[in-house]
Amino acid sequence: MKTSKILIRWFVDFDKEEAWLNEQSAKGWGFWHTNGVIYRFKACQPGEFIYQIDFDEKKSAVGEDYVVFRNSCGDSFVHQWKSKIYWKRKSADGPFETEGNTVAKLQLTSKAFNFHLRSFIGLTVIVAIAYLILNPLGRYLPESVFSHWLTDFSAGLSFGILCFQMIVLLPVLTRLRKKMNSLIKQLY
Amino acid sequence: MKYIVYLCIGNRYNEWRNNMGNSNTALTEAVYYILLALQEPLHGYGIMQQTSSLSNGRLSISAGTLYGALSNLLEKGWITPYGESEGQDGRRKQYQITDAGKEVLKAELERLEELVENGRKYIK
């Protein structure tokens, strides 16, 4: 019998990703590794674990490391990809959180928002470098295959990234912001 | 840099959180129970168990939420790290409520009592 499997998926919405991981766990496949696209699973008892996706907090007044802190509280660390952290716990120990804890959801959404915002800013910096440094450099250099390549490459790169930002990242940021707004409304 | 972007796009959670600190809004349930639990020094897992038992298992706070809440409370000065983290617990830190935190708890209790009293009086 197969004891491991690999699935290829790409998620923008971490809520859907979490639901998908839990679905796989219910089918007897325990998630253990990902690189953002390829998801690796090991066989487990159907429904043995529940999963939660969370985002790392860099600066905090709490002197303890976030992962160490959560591990000491009974959640097991599964995997970290960029600042996205995957947690699991035995279903028998109960859910991660009381259903309908709005503040907790709000906090998690805010962390997701910051996560996507960071990639947005990072990509903008790359576009700026490509457009303001590489492109003029390609024009300034003496005519050669390399200078042509540099101009084309930088133009293509910045155009591609801008498209990605417009089509994928901006809608995600807007959706997360709307979600935060509706959660804040629920609080009052 | 981050804050310039916040101004343009705006992270509503941060705005909401910052406003909470300045005005006398109600404490959230989780914060209220964490402060109640920390009247004696506890580490993270202890706080989770204590809040759960205080509320008869109704309120379970995830470690992720607790971490954020502790960092908020430490920034506001309502709780403080307790003692040196050594001994069997290794690196686990303990926390305890401060006088400022106790004041907040008392004020919240008064507010809740007023709510209950008015509820008893006027709900038919």
mmCIF file of C-alpha atoms in Angstrom:
data_model
loop_
_atom_site.group_PDB
_atom_site.id
_atom_site.type_symbol
_atom_site.label_atom_id
_atom_site.label_comp_id
_atom_site.label_asym_id
_atom_site.label_seq_id
_atom_site.Cartn_x
_atom_site.Cartn_y
_atom_site.Cartn_z
ATOM 1 C CA MET A 1 0.000 0.000 0.000
ATOM 2 C CA LYS A 2 1.167 3.520 -0.763
ATOM 3 C CA THR A 3 2.420 5.402 2.271
ATOM 4 C CA SER A 4 3.127 8.752 0.710
ATOM 5 C CA LYS A 5 1.801 10.930 -2.071
ATOM 6 C CA ILE A 6 2.504 14.195 -3.795
ATOM 7 C CA LEU A 7 -0.076 16.706 -5.023
ATOM 8 C CA ILE A 8 0.456 19.861 -6.991
ATOM 9 C CA ARG A 9 -1.659 22.860 -6.075
ATOM 10 C CA TRP A 10 -1.240 26.579 -5.883
ATOM 11 C CA PHE A 11 -3.255 28.527 -3.351
ATOM 12 C CA VAL A 12 -3.693 32.230 -2.908
ATOM 13 C CA ASP A 13 -6.395 31.933 -0.282
ATOM 14 C CA PHE A 14 -5.036 30.462 2.937
ATOM 15 C CA ASP A 15 -8.550 29.616 4.176
ATOM 16 C CA LYS A 16 -9.085 27.335 1.179
ATOM 17 C CA GLU A 17 -5.632 25.829 1.582
ATOM 18 C CA GLU A 18 -6.346 25.024 5.230
ATOM 19 C CA ALA A 19 -9.698 23.466 4.367
ATOM 20 C CA TRP A 20 -8.019 21.386 1.636
ATOM 21 C CA LEU A 21 -5.327 20.115 4.018
ATOM 22 C CA ASN A 22 -7.992 19.115 6.530
ATOM 23 C CA GLU A 23 -9.910 17.368 3.757
ATOM 24 C CA GLN A 24 -6.795 15.375 2.829
ATOM 25 C CA SER A 25 -6.260 14.521 6.487
ATOM 26 C CA ALA A 26 -9.833 13.236 6.701
ATOM 27 C CA LYS A 27 -9.020 10.967 3.756
ATOM 28 C CA GLY A 28 -5.971 9.604 5.585
ATOM 29 C CA TRP A 29 -3.223 11.774 4.162
ATOM 30 C CA GLY A 30 -1.217 13.791 6.665
ATOM 31 C CA PHE A 31 0.490 16.840 5.199
ATOM 32 C CA TRP A 32 4.162 17.293 6.089
ATOM 33 C CA HIS A 33 5.977 19.385 3.502
ATOM 34 C CA THR A 34 5.425 21.985 0.792
ATOM 35 C CA ASN A 35 7.400 24.425 -1.308
ATOM 36 C CA GLY A 36 4.349 26.502 -2.170
ATOM 37 C CA VAL A 37 3.350 24.327 -5.141
ATOM 38 C CA ILE A 38 4.209 20.714 -4.400
ATOM 39 C CA TYR A 39 2.475 19.263 -1.356
ATOM 40 C CA ARG A 40 3.796 16.068 0.234
ATOM 41 C CA PHE A 41 1.651 13.757 2.320
ATOM 42 C CA LYS A 42 2.222 10.707 4.470
ATOM 43 C CA ALA A 43 -0.417 8.155 5.273
ATOM 44 C CA CYS A 44 -2.134 8.669 8.639
ATOM 45 C CA GLN A 45 -5.322 7.536 10.329
ATOM 46 C CA PRO A 46 -8.261 9.224 8.571
ATOM 47 C CA GLY A 47 -9.039 12.386 10.520
ATOM 48 C CA GLU A 48 -6.170 11.876 12.941
ATOM 49 C CA PHE A 49 -4.913 15.458 12.688
ATOM 50 C CA ILE A 50 -6.357 18.910 12.146
ATOM 51 C CA TYR A 51 -4.310 21.612 10.479
ATOM 52 C CA GLN A 52 -4.011 25.336 10.861
ATOM 53 C CA ILE A 53 -2.170 27.833 8.689
ATOM 54 C CA ASP A 54 -0.620 30.744 10.464
ATOM 55 C CA PHE A 55 1.879 33.511 9.770
ATOM 56 C CA ASP A 56 5.047 34.219 11.650
ATOM 57 C CA GLU A 57 5.368 37.301 13.804
ATOM 58 C CA LYS A 58 8.755 38.894 13.539
ATOM 59 C CA LYS A 59 8.794 41.516 16.239
ATOM 60 C CA SER A 60 6.966 40.992 19.461
ATOM 61 C CA ALA A 61 7.117 42.107 23.065
ATOM 62 C CA VAL A 62 7.010 38.449 24.046
ATOM 63 C CA GLY A 63 10.667 37.441 24.370
ATOM 64 C CA GLU A 64 10.024 33.844 23.374
ATOM 65 C CA ASP A 65 10.257 32.496 19.858
ATOM 66 C CA TYR A 66 6.826 32.100 18.278
ATOM 67 C CA VAL A 67 7.389 28.506 17.182
ATOM 68 C CA VAL A 68 8.875 27.471 20.539
ATOM 69 C CA PHE A 69 5.997 29.161 22.357
ATOM 70 C CA ARG A 70 3.292 27.418 20.352
ATOM 71 C CA ASN A 71 5.067 24.068 20.539
ATOM 72 C CA SER A 72 5.173 24.365 24.324
ATOM 73 C CA CYS A 73 1.422 24.979 24.275
ATOM 74 C CA GLY A 74 0.609 21.672 22.619
ATOM 75 C CA ASP A 75 0.450 22.505 18.881
ATOM 76 C CA SER A 76 2.952 20.606 16.771
ATOM 77 C CA PHE A 77 4.944 22.474 14.199
ATOM 78 C CA VAL A 78 4.702 20.843 10.775
ATOM 79 C CA HIS A 79 6.422 23.052 8.290
ATOM 80 C CA GLN A 80 7.341 26.621 7.540
ATOM 81 C CA TRP A 81 7.372 28.056 4.046
ATOM 82 C CA LYS A 82 8.463 31.697 3.925
ATOM 83 C CA SER A 83 6.614 33.193 6.871
ATOM 84 C CA LYS A 84 3.673 30.815 6.467
ATOM 85 C CA ILE A 85 3.607 28.259 9.274
ATOM 86 C CA TYR A 86 1.640 25.011 9.219
ATOM 87 C CA TRP A 87 0.468 23.583 12.550
ATOM 88 C CA LYS A 88 -1.244 20.371 13.378
ATOM 89 C CA ARG A 89 -2.758 18.800 16.464
ATOM 90 C CA LYS A 90 -4.551 15.572 17.172
ATOM 91 C CA SER A 91 -8.266 15.915 16.495
ATOM 92 C CA ALA A 92 -8.863 14.203 19.827
ATOM 93 C CA ASP A 93 -7.367 17.228 21.636
ATOM 94 C CA GLY A 94 -10.124 19.449 20.311
ATOM 95 C CA PRO A 95 -10.052 22.341 17.842
ATOM 96 C CA PHE A 96 -7.411 25.045 17.825
ATOM 97 C CA GLU A 97 -9.831 27.684 18.902
ATOM 98 C CA THR A 98 -13.402 28.264 19.947
ATOM 99 C CA GLU A 99 -15.507 28.715 16.821
ATOM 100 C CA GLY A 100 -16.512 32.297 16.289
ATOM 101 C CA ASN A 101 -13.575 33.888 18.068
ATOM 102 C CA THR A 102 -13.749 37.030 15.951
ATOM 103 C CA VAL A 103 -10.703 38.740 17.397
ATOM 104 C CA ALA A 104 -8.547 35.691 16.680
ATOM 105 C CA LYS A 105 -9.815 35.522 13.103
ATOM 106 C CA LEU A 106 -9.172 39.227 12.740
ATOM 107 C CA GLN A 107 -5.633 38.834 14.000
ATOM 108 C CA LEU A 108 -4.946 35.962 11.615
ATOM 109 C CA THR A 109 -6.405 37.883 8.677
ATOM 110 C CA SER A 110 -4.250 40.840 9.582
ATOM 111 C CA LYS A 111 -1.170 38.619 9.618
ATOM 112 C CA ALA A 112 -2.123 37.242 6.195
ATOM 113 C CA PHE A 113 -2.621 40.794 4.961
ATOM 114 C CA ASN A 114 0.862 41.758 6.134
ATOM 115 C CA PHE A 115 2.293 38.610 4.508
ATOM 116 C CA HIS A 116 0.862 39.514 1.110
ATOM 117 C CA LEU A 117 1.714 43.173 1.609
ATOM 118 C CA ARG A 118 5.349 42.224 2.143
ATOM 119 C CA SER A 119 5.454 40.301 -1.133
ATOM 120 C CA PHE A 120 3.741 43.242 -2.830
ATOM 121 C CA ILE A 121 6.384 45.666 -1.558
ATOM 122 C CA GLY A 122 9.209 43.252 -2.399
ATOM 123 C CA LEU A 123 7.987 42.848 -5.974
ATOM 124 C CA THR A 124 7.574 46.607 -6.352
ATOM 125 C CA VAL A 125 11.218 47.047 -5.366
ATOM 126 C CA ILE A 126 12.228 44.516 -8.047
ATOM 127 C CA VAL A 127 10.164 46.384 -10.637
ATOM 128 C CA ALA A 128 11.816 49.637 -9.603
ATOM 129 C CA ILE A 129 15.290 48.133 -9.925
ATOM 130 C CA ALA A 130 14.477 46.582 -13.289
ATOM 131 C CA TYR A 131 12.921 49.708 -14.693
ATOM 132 C CA LEU A 132 15.099 52.416 -13.195
ATOM 133 C CA ILE A 133 18.521 50.716 -13.188
ATOM 134 C CA LEU A 134 18.721 47.719 -15.535
ATOM 135 C CA ASN A 135 16.744 49.250 -18.386
ATOM 136 C CA PRO A 136 18.747 52.535 -18.616
ATOM 137 C CA LEU A 137 21.926 50.485 -18.145
ATOM 138 C CA GLY A 138 21.019 48.359 -21.166
ATOM 139 C CA ARG A 139 20.514 51.512 -23.264
ATOM 140 C CA TYR A 140 23.696 53.132 -21.985
ATOM 141 C CA LEU A 141 25.974 50.139 -22.609
ATOM 142 C CA PRO A 142 27.597 49.864 -26.027
ATOM 143 C CA GLU A 143 25.417 48.053 -28.566
ATOM 144 C CA SER A 144 25.747 44.296 -28.074
ATOM 145 C CA VAL A 145 23.707 41.158 -27.627
ATOM 146 C CA PHE A 146 23.935 41.624 -23.877
ATOM 147 C CA SER A 147 22.683 45.209 -23.864
ATOM 148 C CA HIS A 148 19.700 44.229 -26.033
ATOM 149 C CA TRP A 149 18.988 41.305 -23.781
ATOM 150 C CA LEU A 150 19.214 43.541 -20.685
ATOM 151 C CA THR A 151 16.717 46.082 -22.051
ATOM 152 C CA ASP A 152 14.276 43.385 -23.144
ATOM 153 C CA PHE A 153 14.688 41.375 -19.984
ATOM 154 C CA SER A 154 14.124 44.323 -17.634
ATOM 155 C CA ALA A 155 11.111 45.532 -19.591
ATOM 156 C CA GLY A 156 9.624 42.029 -19.656
ATOM 157 C CA LEU A 157 10.362 41.447 -15.988
ATOM 158 C CA SER A 158 8.743 44.655 -14.788
ATOM 159 C CA PHE A 159 5.737 44.137 -17.064
ATOM 160 C CA GLY A 160 5.289 40.548 -15.872
ATOM 161 C CA ILE A 161 5.533 41.465 -12.225
ATOM 162 C CA LEU A 162 3.131 44.385 -12.624
ATOM 163 C CA CYS A 163 0.614 42.051 -14.286
ATOM 164 C CA PHE A 164 0.995 39.534 -11.466
ATOM 165 C CA GLN A 165 0.494 42.266 -8.878
ATOM 166 C CA MET A 166 -2.623 43.572 -10.606
ATOM 167 C CA ILE A 167 -4.194 40.201 -11.342
ATOM 168 C CA VAL A 168 -3.292 38.214 -8.217
ATOM 169 C CA LEU A 169 -1.961 40.279 -5.334
ATOM 170 C CA LEU A 170 -4.218 43.334 -5.441
ATOM 171 C CA PRO A 171 -7.458 41.289 -5.447
ATOM 172 C CA VAL A 172 -6.106 39.231 -2.532
ATOM 173 C CA LEU A 173 -5.215 42.344 -0.570
ATOM 174 C CA THR A 174 -8.614 43.871 -1.288
ATOM 175 C CA ARG A 175 -10.406 40.707 -0.246
ATOM 176 C CA LEU A 176 -8.435 40.419 2.989
ATOM 177 C CA ARG A 177 -9.136 44.061 3.743
ATOM 178 C CA LYS A 178 -12.856 43.555 3.162
ATOM 179 C CA LYS A 179 -12.748 40.523 5.433
ATOM 180 C CA MET A 180 -11.082 42.591 8.169
ATOM 181 C CA ASN A 181 -13.761 45.272 7.770
ATOM 182 C CA SER A 182 -16.604 42.799 8.108
ATOM 183 C CA LEU A 183 -14.935 41.147 11.131
ATOM 184 C CA ILE A 184 -14.513 44.540 12.815
ATOM 185 C CA LYS A 185 -18.193 45.263 12.190
ATOM 186 C CA GLN A 186 -19.080 41.974 13.894
ATOM 187 C CA LEU A 187 -17.294 43.162 17.029
ATOM 188 C CA TYR A 188 -19.686 46.031 17.616
ATOM 189 C CA MET B 1 8.204 51.987 4.685
ATOM 190 C CA LYS B 2 5.578 49.651 6.068
ATOM 191 C CA TYR B 3 3.705 52.546 7.666
ATOM 192 C CA ILE B 4 3.650 54.587 4.468
ATOM 193 C CA VAL B 5 1.954 51.659 2.769
ATOM 194 C CA TYR B 6 -0.442 51.319 5.703
ATOM 195 C CA LEU B 7 -1.453 54.915 5.158
ATOM 196 C CA CYS B 8 -2.295 54.169 1.531
ATOM 197 C CA ILE B 9 -3.800 50.690 1.775
ATOM 198 C CA GLY B 10 -4.603 50.627 5.472
ATOM 199 C CA ASN B 11 -4.528 47.595 7.719
ATOM 200 C CA ARG B 12 -7.824 47.991 9.538
ATOM 201 C CA TYR B 13 -6.809 45.584 12.289
ATOM 202 C CA ASN B 14 -3.895 47.768 13.339
ATOM 203 C CA GLU B 15 -6.105 50.868 13.334
ATOM 204 C CA TRP B 16 -8.664 49.064 15.418
ATOM 205 C CA ARG B 17 -6.019 47.749 17.804
ATOM 206 C CA ASN B 18 -4.435 51.164 18.270
ATOM 207 C CA ASN B 19 -7.806 52.779 18.965
ATOM 208 C CA MET B 20 -8.584 50.098 21.535
ATOM 209 C CA GLY B 21 -5.581 51.149 23.619
ATOM 210 C CA ASN B 22 -6.575 54.785 23.805
ATOM 211 C CA SER B 23 -10.251 54.681 24.598
ATOM 212 C CA ASN B 24 -12.110 52.883 27.344
ATOM 213 C CA THR B 25 -13.621 50.218 25.154
ATOM 214 C CA ALA B 26 -14.658 46.909 26.635
ATOM 215 C CA LEU B 27 -12.052 44.198 27.028
ATOM 216 C CA THR B 28 -12.457 41.211 24.783
ATOM 217 C CA GLU B 29 -13.466 37.987 26.453
ATOM 218 C CA ALA B 30 -10.051 36.430 25.833
ATOM 219 C CA VAL B 31 -8.166 39.380 27.307
ATOM 220 C CA TYR B 32 -10.453 39.456 30.359
ATOM 221 C CA TYR B 33 -9.876 35.770 31.073
ATOM 222 C CA ILE B 34 -6.128 36.005 30.455
ATOM 223 C CA LEU B 35 -5.893 38.838 32.995
ATOM 224 C CA LEU B 36 -8.005 36.846 35.460
ATOM 225 C CA ALA B 37 -5.737 33.826 35.027
ATOM 226 C CA LEU B 38 -2.544 35.852 35.439
ATOM 227 C CA GLN B 39 -3.341 36.935 38.985
ATOM 228 C CA GLU B 40 -0.949 34.115 39.737
ATOM 229 C CA PRO B 41 2.185 33.645 37.603
ATOM 230 C CA LEU B 42 1.667 31.229 34.721
ATOM 231 C CA HIS B 43 3.395 30.274 31.493
ATOM 232 C CA GLY B 44 1.669 30.021 28.115
ATOM 233 C CA TYR B 45 0.232 26.551 28.415
ATOM 234 C CA GLY B 46 -0.891 27.260 31.978
ATOM 235 C CA ILE B 47 -2.812 30.319 30.791
ATOM 236 C CA MET B 48 -4.591 28.245 28.143
ATOM 237 C CA GLN B 49 -5.632 25.622 30.674
ATOM 238 C CA GLN B 50 -6.648 28.200 33.258
ATOM 239 C CA THR B 51 -8.821 30.230 30.861
ATOM 240 C CA SER B 52 -10.450 27.022 29.693
ATOM 241 C CA SER B 53 -11.236 25.852 33.231
ATOM 242 C CA LEU B 54 -12.380 29.326 34.390
ATOM 243 C CA SER B 55 -14.935 29.375 31.596
ATOM 244 C CA ASN B 56 -15.871 25.722 32.107
ATOM 245 C CA GLY B 57 -14.371 24.768 28.771
ATOM 246 C CA ARG B 58 -16.450 27.277 26.829
ATOM 247 C CA LEU B 59 -13.549 29.481 25.787
ATOM 248 C CA SER B 60 -10.473 27.853 24.269
ATOM 249 C CA ILE B 61 -7.774 30.237 23.114
ATOM 250 C CA SER B 62 -5.311 29.001 20.529
ATOM 251 C CA ALA B 63 -1.624 29.426 21.265
ATOM 252 C CA GLY B 64 -1.365 31.742 18.268
ATOM 253 C CA THR B 65 -4.030 34.078 19.635
ATOM 254 C CA LEU B 66 -2.489 33.910 23.093
ATOM 255 C CA TYR B 67 0.917 34.921 21.759
ATOM 256 C CA GLY B 68 -0.548 38.010 20.094
ATOM 257 C CA ALA B 69 -2.597 38.875 23.166
ATOM 258 C CA LEU B 70 0.392 38.531 25.513
ATOM 259 C CA SER B 71 2.477 40.784 23.308
ATOM 260 C CA ASN B 72 -0.332 43.397 23.310
ATOM 261 C CA LEU B 73 -0.715 43.228 27.075
ATOM 262 C CA LEU B 74 3.047 43.484 27.629
ATOM 263 C CA GLU B 75 3.185 46.577 25.401
ATOM 264 C CA LYS B 76 0.371 48.182 27.391
ATOM 265 C CA GLY B 77 2.094 47.293 30.659
ATOM 266 C CA TRP B 78 -0.885 45.344 32.013
ATOM 267 C CA ILE B 79 1.239 42.233 32.538
ATOM 268 C CA THR B 80 4.921 41.659 33.141
ATOM 269 C CA PRO B 81 7.331 38.714 32.835
ATOM 270 C CA TYR B 82 7.610 36.947 36.175
ATOM 271 C CA GLY B 83 10.954 35.898 37.682
ATOM 272 C CA GLU B 84 13.808 34.365 35.757
ATOM 273 C CA SER B 85 12.972 31.625 33.319
ATOM 274 C CA GLU B 86 15.037 28.770 34.627
ATOM 275 C CA GLY B 87 14.574 25.428 36.303
ATOM 276 C CA GLN B 88 12.550 22.563 34.910
ATOM 277 C CA ASP B 89 10.622 24.797 32.557
ATOM 278 C CA GLY B 90 13.760 25.544 30.587
ATOM 279 C CA ARG B 91 13.138 28.582 28.419
ATOM 280 C CA ARG B 92 9.441 28.877 29.144
ATOM 281 C CA LYS B 93 8.589 32.280 30.495
ATOM 282 C CA GLN B 94 6.018 33.045 33.135
ATOM 283 C CA TYR B 95 3.839 36.147 33.252
ATOM 284 C CA GLN B 96 1.989 38.017 35.961
ATOM 285 C CA ILE B 97 -0.515 40.865 36.122
ATOM 286 C CA THR B 98 0.696 44.373 37.068
ATOM 287 C CA ASP B 99 -1.039 47.017 39.188
ATOM 288 C CA ALA B 100 -2.137 48.780 36.014
ATOM 289 C CA GLY B 101 -3.609 45.497 34.818
ATOM 290 C CA LYS B 102 -5.491 45.069 38.092
ATOM 291 C CA GLU B 103 -6.946 48.573 37.725
ATOM 292 C CA VAL B 104 -8.160 47.654 34.244
ATOM 293 C CA LEU B 105 -9.721 44.459 35.562
ATOM 294 C CA LYS B 106 -11.530 46.349 38.339
ATOM 295 C CA ALA B 107 -12.831 48.965 35.911
ATOM 296 C CA GLU B 108 -14.032 46.219 33.598
ATOM 297 C CA LEU B 109 -15.751 44.435 36.483
ATOM 298 C CA GLU B 110 -17.583 47.639 37.410
ATOM 299 C CA ARG B 111 -18.658 48.089 33.802
ATOM 300 C CA LEU B 112 -19.913 44.506 33.624
ATOM 301 C CA GLU B 113 -21.758 44.859 36.939
ATOM 302 C CA GLU B 114 -23.497 47.950 35.637
ATOM 303 C CA LEU B 115 -24.529 46.028 32.535
ATOM 304 C CA VAL B 116 -25.874 43.135 34.580
ATOM 305 C CA GLU B 117 -27.692 45.428 37.006
ATOM 306 C CA ASN B 118 -29.366 47.384 34.237
ATOM 307 C CA GLY B 119 -30.191 44.174 32.441
ATOM 308 C CA ARG B 120 -31.896 42.762 35.541
ATOM 309 C CA LYS B 121 -33.769 46.004 36.115
ATOM 310 C CA TYR B 122 -35.003 46.763 32.639
ATOM 311 C CA ILE B 123 -35.311 43.496 30.744
ATOM 312 C CA LYS B 124 -38.926 42.379 31.054
#
